[in-house]
Amino acid sequence: MQIQTYVYDEENQPQLLHQTQHVRLQGGFSNAEGFLTIQTATKHLSTEHAPDELHTLWQYIVDGFAECIERGTAERYFPNTPVMIKMEKQRAQTIRCTIDEQTVEAEMNVWMEALYEAGIAWCDWLNTHTHSATASNLHTHSNNSKKPLHDEM
């Protein structure tokens, strides 16, 4: 599984996170807009149809994943669009993520590794480009979310 973050550049073109040099920030705040893609061997899910505030979207996904592990299900709406992210445990160690009509499933440990790697890359990028406390908080939450999962397994 691979999760990638795309950020809109100054010309309003989506760029992969690690290839982005000049980003469009709204109102001088650490509010880069973009979308995520989640890809497994057989499925591809993209939020390109509903770009939004990436820092909030990432926080929703990390919080939703943690809630799904704890309660078995989680639902969140994108920050500025009526698009729902739903995560639900299927079987003992499988999680299904649905965004609108798109769905991907993977083993919990595969989700955890993909979310952790992509989330840390996002936090590092955000810190480099905005020196944001939001990135530090998300980075801490990502690390904390990984610990209970390894304890559970």
PDB file of C-alpha atoms in Angstrom:
ATOM      1  CA  MET A   1       0.000   0.000   0.000  1.00  0.00           C
ATOM      2  CA  GLN A   2       1.172   3.489  -0.791  1.00  0.00           C
ATOM      3  CA  ILE A   3      -0.298   6.800   0.355  1.00  0.00           C
ATOM      4  CA  GLN A   4       0.808   9.903  -1.507  1.00  0.00           C
ATOM      5  CA  THR A   5       0.165  13.563  -0.812  1.00  0.00           C
ATOM      6  CA  TYR A   6      -0.264  16.041  -3.657  1.00  0.00           C
ATOM      7  CA  VAL A   7       0.052  19.780  -3.041  1.00  0.00           C
ATOM      8  CA  TYR A   8      -1.123  22.526  -5.393  1.00  0.00           C
ATOM      9  CA  ASP A   9       1.705  24.765  -6.535  1.00  0.00           C
ATOM     10  CA  GLU A  10       1.519  28.490  -7.324  1.00  0.00           C
ATOM     11  CA  GLU A  11       0.179  27.719 -10.802  1.00  0.00           C
ATOM     12  CA  ASN A  12      -2.616  25.589  -9.283  1.00  0.00           C
ATOM     13  CA  GLN A  13      -1.051  22.354 -10.567  1.00  0.00           C
ATOM     14  CA  PRO A  14      -0.925  19.270  -8.333  1.00  0.00           C
ATOM     15  CA  GLN A  15       2.602  18.186  -7.435  1.00  0.00           C
ATOM     16  CA  LEU A  16       3.774  15.183  -5.457  1.00  0.00           C
ATOM     17  CA  LEU A  17       4.730  16.326  -1.992  1.00  0.00           C
ATOM     18  CA  HIS A  18       8.450  15.602  -2.265  1.00  0.00           C
ATOM     19  CA  GLN A  19       8.673  17.334  -5.666  1.00  0.00           C
ATOM     20  CA  THR A  20       6.949  20.560  -4.620  1.00  0.00           C
ATOM     21  CA  GLN A  21       9.017  23.724  -4.341  1.00  0.00           C
ATOM     22  CA  HIS A  22       6.509  26.590  -4.392  1.00  0.00           C
ATOM     23  CA  VAL A  23       3.134  26.009  -2.812  1.00  0.00           C
ATOM     24  CA  ARG A  24      -0.036  28.007  -2.621  1.00  0.00           C
ATOM     25  CA  LEU A  25      -0.762  28.877   1.010  1.00  0.00           C
ATOM     26  CA  GLN A  26      -4.091  30.437   1.899  1.00  0.00           C
ATOM     27  CA  GLY A  27      -3.938  33.631   3.954  1.00  0.00           C
ATOM     28  CA  GLY A  28      -0.341  33.076   5.052  1.00  0.00           C
ATOM     29  CA  PHE A  29      -1.413  30.174   7.277  1.00  0.00           C
ATOM     30  CA  SER A  30      -0.023  26.660   7.040  1.00  0.00           C
ATOM     31  CA  ASN A  31      -2.943  25.805   4.834  1.00  0.00           C
ATOM     32  CA  ALA A  32      -1.606  24.051   1.764  1.00  0.00           C
ATOM     33  CA  GLU A  33      -4.358  22.649  -0.404  1.00  0.00           C
ATOM     34  CA  GLY A  34      -4.185  19.325  -2.151  1.00  0.00           C
ATOM     35  CA  PHE A  35      -5.352  15.738  -2.101  1.00  0.00           C
ATOM     36  CA  LEU A  36      -4.314  12.219  -1.181  1.00  0.00           C
ATOM     37  CA  THR A  37      -4.091   8.999  -3.115  1.00  0.00           C
ATOM     38  CA  ILE A  38      -4.182   5.548  -1.542  1.00  0.00           C
ATOM     39  CA  GLN A  39      -3.073   2.653  -3.681  1.00  0.00           C
ATOM     40  CA  THR A  40      -2.986  -1.079  -3.072  1.00  0.00           C
ATOM     41  CA  ALA A  41      -1.984  -3.789  -5.542  1.00  0.00           C
ATOM     42  CA  THR A  42      -5.541  -3.896  -6.931  1.00  0.00           C
ATOM     43  CA  LYS A  43      -7.261  -0.597  -5.998  1.00  0.00           C
ATOM     44  CA  HIS A  44      -6.604   3.126  -6.368  1.00  0.00           C
ATOM     45  CA  LEU A  45      -8.454   5.713  -4.281  1.00  0.00           C
ATOM     46  CA  SER A  46      -8.006   9.447  -4.850  1.00  0.00           C
ATOM     47  CA  THR A  47      -9.437  12.551  -3.217  1.00  0.00           C
ATOM     48  CA  GLU A  48      -8.470  14.662  -6.248  1.00  0.00           C
ATOM     49  CA  HIS A  49     -12.153  15.351  -6.956  1.00  0.00           C
ATOM     50  CA  ALA A  50     -12.361  17.190  -3.613  1.00  0.00           C
ATOM     51  CA  PRO A  51      -9.080  18.997  -2.839  1.00  0.00           C
ATOM     52  CA  ASP A  52      -8.970  20.467   0.623  1.00  0.00           C
ATOM     53  CA  GLU A  53      -6.760  21.750   3.441  1.00  0.00           C
ATOM     54  CA  LEU A  54      -4.092  19.095   3.740  1.00  0.00           C
ATOM     55  CA  HIS A  55      -3.103  19.693   7.353  1.00  0.00           C
ATOM     56  CA  THR A  56      -6.698  19.220   8.510  1.00  0.00           C
ATOM     57  CA  LEU A  57      -7.312  16.318   6.138  1.00  0.00           C
ATOM     58  CA  TRP A  58      -4.213  14.528   7.430  1.00  0.00           C
ATOM     59  CA  GLN A  59      -5.295  15.117  11.027  1.00  0.00           C
ATOM     60  CA  TYR A  60      -8.739  13.667  10.245  1.00  0.00           C
ATOM     61  CA  ILE A  61      -7.234  10.566   8.665  1.00  0.00           C
ATOM     62  CA  VAL A  62      -4.812   9.904  11.537  1.00  0.00           C
ATOM     63  CA  ASP A  63      -7.533  10.526  14.158  1.00  0.00           C
ATOM     64  CA  GLY A  64     -10.015   8.395  12.193  1.00  0.00           C
ATOM     65  CA  PHE A  65      -7.564   5.522  11.936  1.00  0.00           C
ATOM     66  CA  ALA A  66      -6.901   5.632  15.693  1.00  0.00           C
ATOM     67  CA  GLU A  67     -10.654   5.732  16.397  1.00  0.00           C
ATOM     68  CA  CYS A  68     -11.274   2.840  13.994  1.00  0.00           C
ATOM     69  CA  ILE A  69      -8.704   0.697  15.791  1.00  0.00           C
ATOM     70  CA  GLU A  70     -10.232   1.563  19.157  1.00  0.00           C
ATOM     71  CA  ARG A  71     -13.958   1.437  18.303  1.00  0.00           C
ATOM     72  CA  GLY A  72     -14.133  -0.549  15.073  1.00  0.00           C
ATOM     73  CA  THR A  73     -15.395   2.346  12.939  1.00  0.00           C
ATOM     74  CA  ALA A  74     -14.804   6.050  12.324  1.00  0.00           C
ATOM     75  CA  GLU A  75     -16.394   8.685  10.116  1.00  0.00           C
ATOM     76  CA  ARG A  76     -15.122  12.162   9.287  1.00  0.00           C
ATOM     77  CA  TYR A  77     -16.065  14.782   6.719  1.00  0.00           C
ATOM     78  CA  PHE A  78     -13.453  16.700   4.764  1.00  0.00           C
ATOM     79  CA  PRO A  79     -12.761  20.128   6.277  1.00  0.00           C
ATOM     80  CA  ASN A  80     -14.452  22.230   3.554  1.00  0.00           C
ATOM     81  CA  THR A  81     -16.361  19.805   1.349  1.00  0.00           C
ATOM     82  CA  PRO A  82     -19.246  17.390   1.987  1.00  0.00           C
ATOM     83  CA  VAL A  83     -17.047  14.331   1.394  1.00  0.00           C
ATOM     84  CA  MET A  84     -16.991  11.610   4.039  1.00  0.00           C
ATOM     85  CA  ILE A  85     -14.054   9.411   5.016  1.00  0.00           C
ATOM     86  CA  LYS A  86     -15.198   6.183   6.633  1.00  0.00           C
ATOM     87  CA  MET A  87     -12.892   3.594   8.149  1.00  0.00           C
ATOM     88  CA  GLU A  88     -14.183   0.282   9.452  1.00  0.00           C
ATOM     89  CA  LYS A  89     -12.625  -2.880  10.771  1.00  0.00           C
ATOM     90  CA  GLN A  90     -13.398  -5.880   8.623  1.00  0.00           C
ATOM     91  CA  ARG A  91     -12.481  -9.236  10.060  1.00  0.00           C
ATOM     92  CA  ALA A  92      -9.927  -9.178  12.876  1.00  0.00           C
ATOM     93  CA  GLN A  93      -6.989  -7.390  11.242  1.00  0.00           C
ATOM     94  CA  THR A  94      -8.398  -5.744   8.088  1.00  0.00           C
ATOM     95  CA  ILE A  95      -9.480  -2.117   7.686  1.00  0.00           C
ATOM     96  CA  ARG A  96     -11.665  -0.770   4.887  1.00  0.00           C
ATOM     97  CA  CYS A  97     -11.430   2.914   3.960  1.00  0.00           C
ATOM     98  CA  THR A  98     -14.214   4.475   1.913  1.00  0.00           C
ATOM     99  CA  ILE A  99     -14.166   7.991   0.488  1.00  0.00           C
ATOM    100  CA  ASP A 100     -17.342   8.688  -1.430  1.00  0.00           C
ATOM    101  CA  GLU A 101     -17.843   5.580  -3.566  1.00  0.00           C
ATOM    102  CA  GLN A 102     -14.163   4.570  -3.619  1.00  0.00           C
ATOM    103  CA  THR A 103     -13.015   1.793  -1.267  1.00  0.00           C
ATOM    104  CA  VAL A 104      -9.710   0.155  -0.403  1.00  0.00           C
ATOM    105  CA  GLU A 105      -9.005  -2.618   2.094  1.00  0.00           C
ATOM    106  CA  ALA A 106      -5.758  -3.741   3.640  1.00  0.00           C
ATOM    107  CA  GLU A 107      -4.383  -5.485   6.686  1.00  0.00           C
ATOM    108  CA  MET A 108      -4.121  -3.236   9.729  1.00  0.00           C
ATOM    109  CA  ASN A 109      -0.320  -3.425   9.887  1.00  0.00           C
ATOM    110  CA  VAL A 110      -0.083  -2.460   6.191  1.00  0.00           C
ATOM    111  CA  TRP A 111      -2.325   0.567   6.836  1.00  0.00           C
ATOM    112  CA  MET A 112      -0.268   1.516   9.863  1.00  0.00           C
ATOM    113  CA  GLU A 113       3.038   1.468   8.005  1.00  0.00           C
ATOM    114  CA  ALA A 114       1.650   3.374   5.003  1.00  0.00           C
ATOM    115  CA  LEU A 115      -0.048   6.012   7.177  1.00  0.00           C
ATOM    116  CA  TYR A 116       3.004   6.385   9.345  1.00  0.00           C
ATOM    117  CA  GLU A 117       5.444   6.806   6.448  1.00  0.00           C
ATOM    118  CA  ALA A 118       3.231   9.193   4.463  1.00  0.00           C
ATOM    119  CA  GLY A 119       2.180  11.110   7.602  1.00  0.00           C
ATOM    120  CA  ILE A 120       5.753  11.648   8.745  1.00  0.00           C
ATOM    121  CA  ALA A 121       6.725  12.780   5.229  1.00  0.00           C
ATOM    122  CA  TRP A 122       3.813  15.253   5.337  1.00  0.00           C
ATOM    123  CA  CYS A 123       4.868  16.544   8.787  1.00  0.00           C
ATOM    124  CA  ASP A 124       8.480  16.947   7.700  1.00  0.00           C
ATOM    125  CA  TRP A 125       7.392  18.817   4.577  1.00  0.00           C
ATOM    126  CA  LEU A 126       5.031  21.040   6.553  1.00  0.00           C
ATOM    127  CA  ASN A 127       7.728  21.847   9.119  1.00  0.00           C
ATOM    128  CA  THR A 128      10.192  22.714   6.355  1.00  0.00           C
ATOM    129  CA  HIS A 129       7.764  24.956   4.469  1.00  0.00           C
ATOM    130  CA  THR A 130       5.778  26.573   7.278  1.00  0.00           C
ATOM    131  CA  HIS A 131       7.471  25.842  10.635  1.00  0.00           C
ATOM    132  CA  SER A 132       4.018  24.886  11.860  1.00  0.00           C
ATOM    133  CA  ALA A 133       3.036  23.645  15.312  1.00  0.00           C
ATOM    134  CA  THR A 134       0.322  21.659  13.511  1.00  0.00           C
ATOM    135  CA  ALA A 135       3.002  19.436  12.001  1.00  0.00           C
ATOM    136  CA  SER A 136       4.585  18.816  15.382  1.00  0.00           C
ATOM    137  CA  ASN A 137       1.229  17.852  16.890  1.00  0.00           C
ATOM    138  CA  LEU A 138       0.405  15.505  13.998  1.00  0.00           C
ATOM    139  CA  HIS A 139       3.907  13.999  14.137  1.00  0.00           C
ATOM    140  CA  THR A 140       3.468  13.263  17.860  1.00  0.00           C
ATOM    141  CA  HIS A 141      -0.012  11.828  17.288  1.00  0.00           C
ATOM    142  CA  SER A 142       1.272   9.622  14.441  1.00  0.00           C
ATOM    143  CA  ASN A 143       3.999   8.233  16.672  1.00  0.00           C
ATOM    144  CA  ASN A 144       1.543   7.667  19.540  1.00  0.00           C
ATOM    145  CA  SER A 145      -0.951   5.945  17.240  1.00  0.00           C
ATOM    146  CA  LYS A 146       1.698   3.494  16.091  1.00  0.00           C
ATOM    147  CA  LYS A 147       2.565   2.340  19.634  1.00  0.00           C
ATOM    148  CA  PRO A 148      -0.859   0.928  20.636  1.00  0.00           C
ATOM    149  CA  LEU A 149      -1.140  -0.947  17.348  1.00  0.00           C
ATOM    150  CA  HIS A 150       2.151  -2.760  17.927  1.00  0.00           C
ATOM    151  CA  ASP A 151       1.026  -3.545  21.487  1.00  0.00           C
ATOM    152  CA  GLU A 152      -2.231  -4.988  20.101  1.00  0.00           C
ATOM    153  CA  MET A 153      -0.543  -7.294  17.585  1.00  0.00           C
TER     154      MET A 153
END
